[in-house]
Coordinates of C-alpha atoms in Angstrom, one line a residue:
M1 CA 88.5 -161.3 39.4
S2 CA 91.7 -160.1 41.0
T3 CA 93.2 -157.1 39.7
L4 CA 96.4 -159.4 38.9
E5 CA 94.4 -161.9 36.7
I6 CA 92.5 -159.0 34.8
V7 CA 96.4 -158.2 33.9
A8 CA 97.8 -161.4 32.9
N9 CA 94.6 -162.1 31.0
S10 CA 95.5 -158.5 29.1
L11 CA 99.0 -159.7 28.4
V12 CA 98.0 -161.3 25.1
H13 CA 95.7 -158.7 24.0
V14 CA 98.4 -155.8 24.8
A15 CA 100.9 -158.1 22.7
A16 CA 98.4 -158.1 19.8
L17 CA 98.0 -154.5 19.8
L18 CA 102.1 -153.7 19.9
S19 CA 102.1 -156.6 16.5
V20 CA 99.3 -154.8 14.9
A21 CA 101.0 -151.0 15.9
A22 CA 104.2 -152.6 14.5
M23 CA 102.9 -152.7 10.9
F24 CA 102.4 -149.0 10.5
F25 CA 106.2 -148.1 11.2
K26 CA 107.9 -147.6 8.2
S27 CA 111.1 -147.7 10.0
Q28 CA 112.7 -151.4 10.4
L29 CA 114.2 -150.9 13.6
L30 CA 110.6 -149.6 15.1
L31 CA 108.8 -152.2 13.8
R32 CA 111.1 -154.8 15.2
V33 CA 111.6 -153.1 18.3
F34 CA 107.4 -153.5 18.7
L35 CA 107.4 -156.7 17.4
L36 CA 109.7 -157.9 19.9
A37 CA 107.6 -156.4 23.0
G38 CA 104.7 -158.3 21.8
T39 CA 106.6 -161.6 21.4
V40 CA 108.2 -160.9 25.1
L41 CA 104.6 -160.5 26.7
N42 CA 103.2 -163.5 24.7
A43 CA 106.1 -165.7 25.9
V44 CA 104.9 -164.4 29.7
Y45 CA 101.5 -165.2 29.1
F46 CA 102.1 -168.7 27.7
F47 CA 104.1 -169.6 30.4
A48 CA 102.6 -167.8 33.5
V49 CA 98.9 -167.8 32.6
P50 CA 97.4 -170.9 31.6
P51 CA 96.9 -173.6 34.1
E52 CA 99.9 -175.5 32.6
V53 CA 102.6 -174.1 30.4
L54 CA 102.0 -174.4 27.0
W55 CA 105.6 -175.1 25.9
G56 CA 105.1 -175.2 22.3
P57 CA 103.8 -171.2 21.7
V58 CA 106.7 -170.3 24.7
F59 CA 109.4 -172.0 22.3
W60 CA 108.3 -170.3 19.4
S61 CA 108.1 -166.8 20.7
V62 CA 111.5 -167.3 22.1
V63 CA 112.8 -168.2 18.5
M64 CA 111.0 -165.1 17.4
F65 CA 112.8 -163.0 20.0
G66 CA 116.3 -164.2 19.1
V67 CA 115.4 -164.0 15.5
N68 CA 113.9 -160.2 16.1
G69 CA 116.7 -159.3 18.4
V70 CA 119.5 -160.5 16.1
M71 CA 118.0 -158.0 13.2
I72 CA 117.8 -155.3 15.6
A73 CA 121.5 -155.9 16.5
L74 CA 122.5 -155.9 12.5
L75 CA 120.1 -153.1 12.2
L76 CA 122.0 -151.2 14.8
L77 CA 125.5 -151.7 13.8
D78 CA 124.4 -150.6 10.3
R79 CA 123.6 -147.0 11.7
S80 CA 127.0 -146.8 13.7
V81 CA 130.5 -146.6 12.9
F82 CA 131.4 -149.2 15.2
G83 CA 134.5 -151.5 13.9
L84 CA 136.3 -149.0 11.7
N85 CA 139.1 -147.6 13.0
A86 CA 140.3 -144.2 12.9
D87 CA 141.5 -143.3 9.8
E88 CA 138.4 -145.1 8.4
I89 CA 136.2 -142.9 10.5
E90 CA 138.0 -139.7 9.6
L91 CA 138.0 -140.8 6.0
Y92 CA 134.3 -141.3 6.6
R93 CA 133.7 -137.7 6.8
S94 CA 134.4 -137.4 2.9
F95 CA 131.7 -140.3 2.2
S96 CA 128.4 -138.6 3.5
F97 CA 126.3 -140.3 0.9
F98 CA 127.1 -143.9 2.4
S99 CA 125.3 -145.1 5.8
P100 CA 128.0 -146.3 8.2
G101 CA 126.9 -150.0 7.2
E102 CA 127.7 -149.2 3.7
Y103 CA 130.6 -147.8 4.4
R104 CA 132.0 -150.5 6.6
R105 CA 131.3 -152.7 3.6
L106 CA 133.1 -150.5 1.2
M107 CA 136.5 -150.5 3.4
R108 CA 136.5 -154.2 3.6
I109 CA 137.8 -154.3 0.2
A110 CA 139.7 -151.0 0.3
R111 CA 143.5 -150.8 0.4
W112 CA 145.6 -147.9 2.3
H113 CA 149.0 -146.6 0.7
T114 CA 151.8 -144.2 1.5
A115 CA 153.8 -143.5 -1.8
E116 CA 157.3 -144.0 -1.0
A117 CA 158.0 -142.4 -4.5
T118 CA 156.4 -140.8 -7.1
E119 CA 153.3 -143.4 -8.0
L120 CA 151.6 -143.5 -11.2
L121 CA 147.9 -143.7 -10.6
T122 CA 146.3 -143.7 -14.0
W123 CA 148.2 -143.7 -17.3
R124 CA 146.1 -141.4 -20.4
N125 CA 144.4 -144.3 -22.9
A126 CA 145.4 -147.4 -20.6
P127 CA 142.5 -149.5 -18.6
V128 CA 142.1 -148.3 -15.1
T129 CA 142.0 -151.2 -12.5
Q130 CA 141.4 -149.2 -9.7
L131 CA 139.8 -146.3 -8.1
S132 CA 141.8 -144.3 -5.9
Y133 CA 140.9 -141.4 -3.5
V134 CA 143.6 -139.4 -2.5
I135 CA 143.7 -138.3 1.1
S136 CA 146.9 -135.9 1.1
G137 CA 150.0 -135.0 -1.2
E138 CA 150.3 -133.6 -4.5
I139 CA 148.6 -135.0 -7.3
S140 CA 150.0 -134.3 -10.6
I141 CA 148.1 -134.3 -13.7
S142 CA 149.0 -134.5 -17.4
K143 CA 146.7 -134.7 -20.5
D144 CA 147.1 -133.0 -24.1
G145 CA 150.7 -131.9 -23.2
V146 CA 149.3 -129.9 -20.1
R147 CA 150.5 -130.5 -16.6
F148 CA 148.9 -129.1 -13.5
T149 CA 148.5 -130.0 -9.9
V150 CA 145.1 -130.9 -7.8
P151 CA 144.7 -130.5 -4.2
A152 CA 144.2 -134.0 -2.7
G153 CA 140.6 -135.0 -1.5
T154 CA 139.4 -136.4 -4.9
F155 CA 139.1 -139.2 -6.5
I156 CA 141.3 -140.6 -9.6
G157 CA 139.9 -143.1 -12.1
E158 CA 136.1 -142.0 -11.7
V159 CA 135.2 -141.2 -15.2
A160 CA 136.7 -144.6 -16.4
L161 CA 134.6 -146.3 -13.9
L162 CA 131.3 -144.7 -14.6
R163 CA 131.8 -144.6 -18.4
G164 CA 133.6 -148.2 -18.7
T165 CA 136.6 -146.2 -20.6
L166 CA 140.2 -145.8 -20.9
A167 CA 142.0 -143.2 -18.5
S168 CA 141.6 -139.7 -20.1
A169 CA 145.1 -138.9 -18.1
T170 CA 147.9 -139.7 -17.0
V171 CA 147.9 -139.1 -13.0
T172 CA 150.6 -139.5 -10.5
V173 CA 150.9 -138.7 -6.7
A174 CA 154.1 -137.2 -5.0
P175 CA 156.4 -139.4 -2.4
G176 CA 154.4 -139.4 0.8
A177 CA 151.1 -139.0 -0.2
R178 CA 148.4 -141.0 1.0
Y179 CA 145.6 -142.6 -0.9
V180 CA 142.9 -145.5 -0.7
S181 CA 142.4 -147.9 -3.7
W182 CA 139.8 -150.0 -4.6
D183 CA 140.0 -152.9 -7.4
R184 CA 137.5 -152.2 -10.2
E185 CA 136.5 -155.9 -10.6
A186 CA 136.2 -156.2 -6.9
L187 CA 134.3 -152.9 -6.6
S188 CA 132.0 -153.9 -9.6
A189 CA 131.3 -157.5 -7.7
L190 CA 130.5 -155.5 -4.3
M191 CA 127.9 -152.9 -6.3
A192 CA 126.4 -156.1 -7.6
R193 CA 125.6 -157.5 -4.8
R194 CA 124.8 -154.6 -3.3
P195 CA 122.7 -151.9 -5.4
A196 CA 122.5 -149.3 -2.5
I197 CA 126.7 -149.2 -2.5
G198 CA 126.3 -148.6 -5.8
I199 CA 124.0 -145.7 -5.9
A200 CA 125.6 -144.0 -3.0
L201 CA 129.1 -144.1 -4.9
G202 CA 127.8 -143.4 -8.2
A203 CA 126.3 -140.1 -6.6
L204 CA 129.8 -139.4 -4.6
L205 CA 131.7 -139.6 -7.7
N206 CA 129.4 -137.6 -10.1
A207 CA 129.7 -134.6 -6.9
D208 CA 133.4 -135.1 -7.0
L209 CA 133.1 -134.5 -10.8
A210 CA 131.1 -131.6 -10.7
G211 CA 133.3 -130.3 -8.0
K212 CA 136.3 -130.7 -10.1
V213 CA 134.6 -129.2 -13.1
A214 CA 134.0 -126.1 -11.1
A215 CA 137.3 -125.8 -9.6
E216 CA 138.9 -125.9 -13.0
A217 CA 136.9 -124.3 -15.5
P218 CA 137.9 -120.7 -14.8
R219 CA 141.7 -121.4 -15.3
R220 CA 142.4 -124.3 -17.3
A221 CA 143.0 -124.4 -20.9
P222 CA 140.7 -125.9 -23.4
G223 CA 141.0 -129.8 -22.8
A224 CA 143.4 -130.0 -20.1
L225 CA 140.8 -130.7 -17.3
A226 CA 142.3 -134.0 -16.4
L227 CA 139.9 -136.8 -15.2
A228 CA 141.0 -140.1 -15.0

Protein backbone atom coordinates (compact mmCIF):
# COMPACT_ATOMS: atom_id res chain seq x y z
CA MET A 1 0.00 0.00 0.00
CA SER A 2 1.42 3.35 -1.04
CA THR A 3 1.87 6.28 1.32
CA LEU A 4 -0.92 8.12 -0.48
CA GLU A 5 -3.31 5.22 0.07
CA ILE A 6 -2.37 5.06 3.76
CA VAL A 7 -3.04 8.78 4.16
CA ALA A 8 -6.32 8.53 2.26
CA ASN A 9 -7.56 5.62 4.35
CA SER A 10 -6.55 7.44 7.55
CA LEU A 11 -8.78 10.40 6.79
CA VAL A 12 -11.89 8.81 8.28
CA HIS A 13 -10.00 7.90 11.46
CA VAL A 14 -8.54 11.38 11.87
CA ALA A 15 -12.02 12.81 11.28
CA ALA A 16 -13.43 10.57 14.01
CA LEU A 17 -10.62 11.56 16.41
CA LEU A 18 -11.31 15.24 15.79
CA SER A 19 -15.01 14.70 16.49
CA VAL A 20 -14.21 12.83 19.71
CA ALA A 21 -11.71 15.51 20.78
CA ALA A 22 -14.36 18.17 20.21
CA MET A 23 -16.47 16.67 23.00
CA PHE A 24 -13.79 17.54 25.57
CA PHE A 25 -14.08 21.29 25.01
CA LYS A 26 -16.38 23.44 27.13
CA SER A 27 -15.91 26.28 24.66
CA GLN A 28 -18.64 26.20 22.02
CA LEU A 29 -16.27 27.81 19.54
CA LEU A 30 -13.51 25.22 19.89
CA LEU A 31 -16.02 22.37 19.90
CA ARG A 32 -17.51 23.54 16.64
CA VAL A 33 -14.13 24.23 15.01
CA PHE A 34 -13.00 20.65 15.71
CA LEU A 35 -16.31 19.25 14.47
CA LEU A 36 -15.98 21.38 11.35
CA ALA A 37 -12.49 20.03 10.66
CA GLY A 38 -13.73 16.47 11.14
CA THR A 39 -16.63 17.11 8.77
CA VAL A 40 -14.26 18.38 6.08
CA LEU A 41 -12.07 15.29 6.34
CA ASN A 42 -15.12 13.04 6.17
CA ALA A 43 -16.34 14.78 3.04
CA VAL A 44 -12.91 14.43 1.42
CA TYR A 45 -12.77 10.75 2.34
CA PHE A 46 -16.23 9.90 1.00
CA PHE A 47 -15.54 11.83 -2.18
CA ALA A 48 -12.01 10.70 -3.02
CA VAL A 49 -11.24 7.34 -1.41
CA PRO A 50 -14.00 4.84 -2.36
CA PRO A 51 -14.01 3.50 -5.93
CA GLU A 52 -17.21 5.48 -6.50
CA VAL A 53 -18.15 8.74 -4.83
CA LEU A 54 -20.52 8.19 -1.88
CA TRP A 55 -22.81 11.09 -2.60
CA GLY A 56 -25.11 10.51 0.37
CA PRO A 57 -22.39 10.95 3.03
CA VAL A 58 -20.81 13.76 1.00
CA PHE A 59 -24.14 15.60 0.88
CA TRP A 60 -24.74 15.34 4.62
CA SER A 61 -21.14 16.31 5.35
CA VAL A 62 -21.68 19.48 3.31
CA VAL A 63 -24.92 20.19 5.20
CA MET A 64 -23.16 19.73 8.55
CA PHE A 65 -20.31 21.95 7.34
CA GLY A 66 -22.78 24.69 6.41
CA VAL A 67 -24.70 24.56 9.70
CA ASN A 68 -21.52 24.48 11.77
CA GLY A 69 -19.99 27.29 9.72
CA VAL A 70 -23.03 29.50 10.32
CA MET A 71 -22.98 28.78 14.06
CA ILE A 72 -19.26 29.57 14.27
CA ALA A 73 -19.89 32.88 12.50
CA LEU A 74 -22.69 33.69 14.97
CA LEU A 75 -20.44 32.84 17.93
CA LEU A 76 -17.70 35.11 16.58
CA LEU A 77 -20.23 37.88 15.95
CA ASP A 78 -21.49 37.53 19.53
CA ARG A 79 -17.95 38.19 20.75
CA SER A 80 -17.27 41.22 18.57
CA VAL A 81 -18.55 44.80 18.40
CA PHE A 82 -19.20 44.46 14.67
CA GLY A 83 -22.31 46.40 13.64
CA LEU A 84 -22.13 48.93 16.48
CA ASN A 85 -21.68 52.60 15.66
CA ALA A 86 -19.08 54.85 17.30
CA ASP A 87 -21.47 56.12 20.01
CA GLU A 88 -22.54 52.59 20.92
CA ILE A 89 -18.94 51.38 21.09
CA GLU A 90 -18.04 54.31 23.36
CA LEU A 91 -21.03 53.59 25.63
CA TYR A 92 -20.13 49.89 25.76
CA ARG A 93 -17.22 50.77 28.07
CA SER A 94 -19.81 51.46 30.77
CA PHE A 95 -21.63 48.15 30.18
CA SER A 96 -18.85 45.77 31.17
CA PHE A 97 -21.23 43.10 32.47
CA PHE A 98 -22.53 42.50 28.92
CA SER A 99 -20.99 40.42 26.18
CA PRO A 100 -20.85 42.29 22.86
CA GLY A 101 -23.74 40.20 21.54
CA GLU A 102 -25.94 40.88 24.56
CA TYR A 103 -25.10 44.57 24.39
CA ARG A 104 -25.94 44.67 20.68
CA ARG A 105 -29.40 43.22 21.38
CA LEU A 106 -29.93 45.71 24.20
CA MET A 107 -29.06 48.65 21.95
CA ARG A 108 -31.53 47.55 19.28
CA ILE A 109 -34.37 48.74 21.52
CA ALA A 110 -32.56 51.82 22.86
CA ARG A 111 -33.43 55.42 22.00
CA TRP A 112 -30.82 58.19 21.93
CA HIS A 113 -31.71 61.67 23.16
CA THR A 114 -30.16 65.14 23.33
CA ALA A 115 -32.19 67.40 25.64
CA GLU A 116 -33.20 70.63 23.89
CA ALA A 117 -34.62 72.01 27.15
CA THR A 118 -34.84 70.77 30.72
CA GLU A 119 -36.32 67.30 30.42
CA LEU A 120 -38.15 65.28 33.05
CA LEU A 121 -36.96 61.69 33.38
CA THR A 122 -38.95 60.63 36.45
CA TRP A 123 -41.62 62.19 38.65
CA ARG A 124 -41.73 61.18 42.30
CA ASN A 125 -44.48 58.67 43.17
CA ALA A 126 -45.37 58.27 39.49
CA PRO A 127 -44.87 55.11 37.43
CA VAL A 128 -41.50 54.87 35.68
CA THR A 129 -42.01 54.06 32.02
CA GLN A 130 -38.38 53.93 30.96
CA LEU A 131 -34.88 53.19 32.17
CA SER A 132 -32.42 55.95 31.29
CA TYR A 133 -28.63 56.20 31.27
CA VAL A 134 -27.28 59.75 31.25
CA ILE A 135 -24.08 59.97 29.21
CA SER A 136 -23.32 63.66 29.68
CA GLY A 137 -24.89 66.77 31.16
CA GLU A 138 -26.22 67.86 34.54
CA ILE A 139 -28.69 65.68 36.43
CA SER A 140 -30.92 67.41 38.99
CA ILE A 141 -32.63 65.34 41.68
CA SER A 142 -35.39 66.44 44.04
CA LYS A 143 -36.63 64.40 46.99
CA ASP A 144 -38.23 65.34 50.31
CA GLY A 145 -37.66 69.01 49.62
CA VAL A 146 -33.95 68.50 48.99
CA ARG A 147 -32.50 69.29 45.56
CA PHE A 148 -29.01 68.40 44.42
CA THR A 149 -27.12 67.34 41.31
CA VAL A 150 -25.20 64.20 40.44
CA PRO A 151 -22.64 63.68 37.68
CA ALA A 152 -23.44 62.00 34.39
CA GLY A 153 -22.60 58.36 33.83
CA THR A 154 -25.49 57.02 35.88
CA PHE A 155 -28.81 55.22 35.48
CA ILE A 156 -32.14 56.84 36.28
CA GLY A 157 -35.16 54.69 37.07
CA GLU A 158 -33.21 51.60 38.11
CA VAL A 159 -34.80 51.22 41.55
CA ALA A 160 -38.30 51.22 40.07
CA LEU A 161 -37.16 48.66 37.51
CA LEU A 162 -35.48 46.38 40.05
CA ARG A 163 -38.21 46.58 42.70
CA GLY A 164 -41.29 47.25 40.61
CA THR A 165 -42.08 50.42 42.55
CA LEU A 166 -42.99 54.02 41.75
CA ALA A 167 -40.30 56.66 41.25
CA SER A 168 -38.65 57.65 44.52
CA ALA A 169 -37.53 61.08 43.27
CA THR A 170 -38.09 63.70 40.59
CA VAL A 171 -35.19 63.71 38.16
CA THR A 172 -34.49 66.14 35.33
CA VAL A 173 -31.59 66.69 32.96
CA ALA A 174 -30.32 70.09 31.79
CA PRO A 175 -30.46 71.31 28.19
CA GLY A 176 -27.77 69.67 26.08
CA ALA A 177 -27.66 66.51 28.19
CA ARG A 178 -27.24 63.28 26.24
CA TYR A 179 -28.88 60.11 27.42
CA VAL A 180 -30.10 56.73 26.27
CA SER A 181 -33.45 55.25 27.27
CA TRP A 182 -35.19 51.90 27.10
CA ASP A 183 -38.95 51.48 27.21
CA ARG A 184 -39.78 49.46 30.34
CA GLU A 185 -42.14 47.03 28.62
CA ALA A 186 -39.80 46.43 25.70
CA LEU A 187 -36.91 45.91 28.11
CA SER A 188 -38.91 43.44 30.22
CA ALA A 189 -39.86 41.50 27.08
CA LEU A 190 -36.23 41.38 25.96
CA MET A 191 -35.08 40.11 29.37
CA ALA A 192 -37.80 37.43 29.29
CA ARG A 193 -36.56 36.23 25.90
CA ARG A 194 -32.89 36.56 26.81
CA PRO A 195 -32.36 35.75 30.52
CA ALA A 196 -28.61 36.41 30.19
CA ILE A 197 -29.40 40.05 29.38
CA GLY A 198 -31.56 40.29 32.50
CA ILE A 199 -28.73 38.88 34.64
CA ALA A 200 -26.16 41.26 33.15
CA LEU A 201 -28.45 44.27 33.48
CA GLY A 202 -29.32 43.39 37.07
CA ALA A 203 -25.62 43.19 37.95
CA LEU A 204 -24.93 46.50 36.21
CA LEU A 205 -27.82 48.29 37.94
CA ASN A 206 -26.82 46.95 41.34
CA ALA A 207 -23.26 48.15 40.78
CA ASP A 208 -24.59 51.57 39.73
CA LEU A 209 -26.82 51.71 42.81
CA ALA A 210 -23.94 50.76 45.11
CA GLY A 211 -21.83 53.51 43.56
CA LYS A 212 -24.57 56.06 44.22
CA VAL A 213 -24.91 55.02 47.84
CA ALA A 214 -21.15 55.21 48.39
CA ALA A 215 -20.91 58.63 46.73
CA GLU A 216 -23.89 60.22 48.48
CA ALA A 217 -23.74 58.74 51.99
CA PRO A 218 -20.99 61.03 53.36
CA ARG A 219 -22.71 64.28 52.41
CA ARG A 220 -26.44 63.73 52.02
CA ALA A 221 -29.15 64.66 54.45
CA PRO A 222 -31.29 61.76 55.70
CA GLY A 223 -33.58 60.61 52.93
CA ALA A 224 -31.99 62.84 50.33
CA LEU A 225 -30.38 60.15 48.18
CA ALA A 226 -32.31 60.29 44.93
CA LEU A 227 -32.68 56.98 43.24
CA ALA A 228 -35.57 57.24 40.85
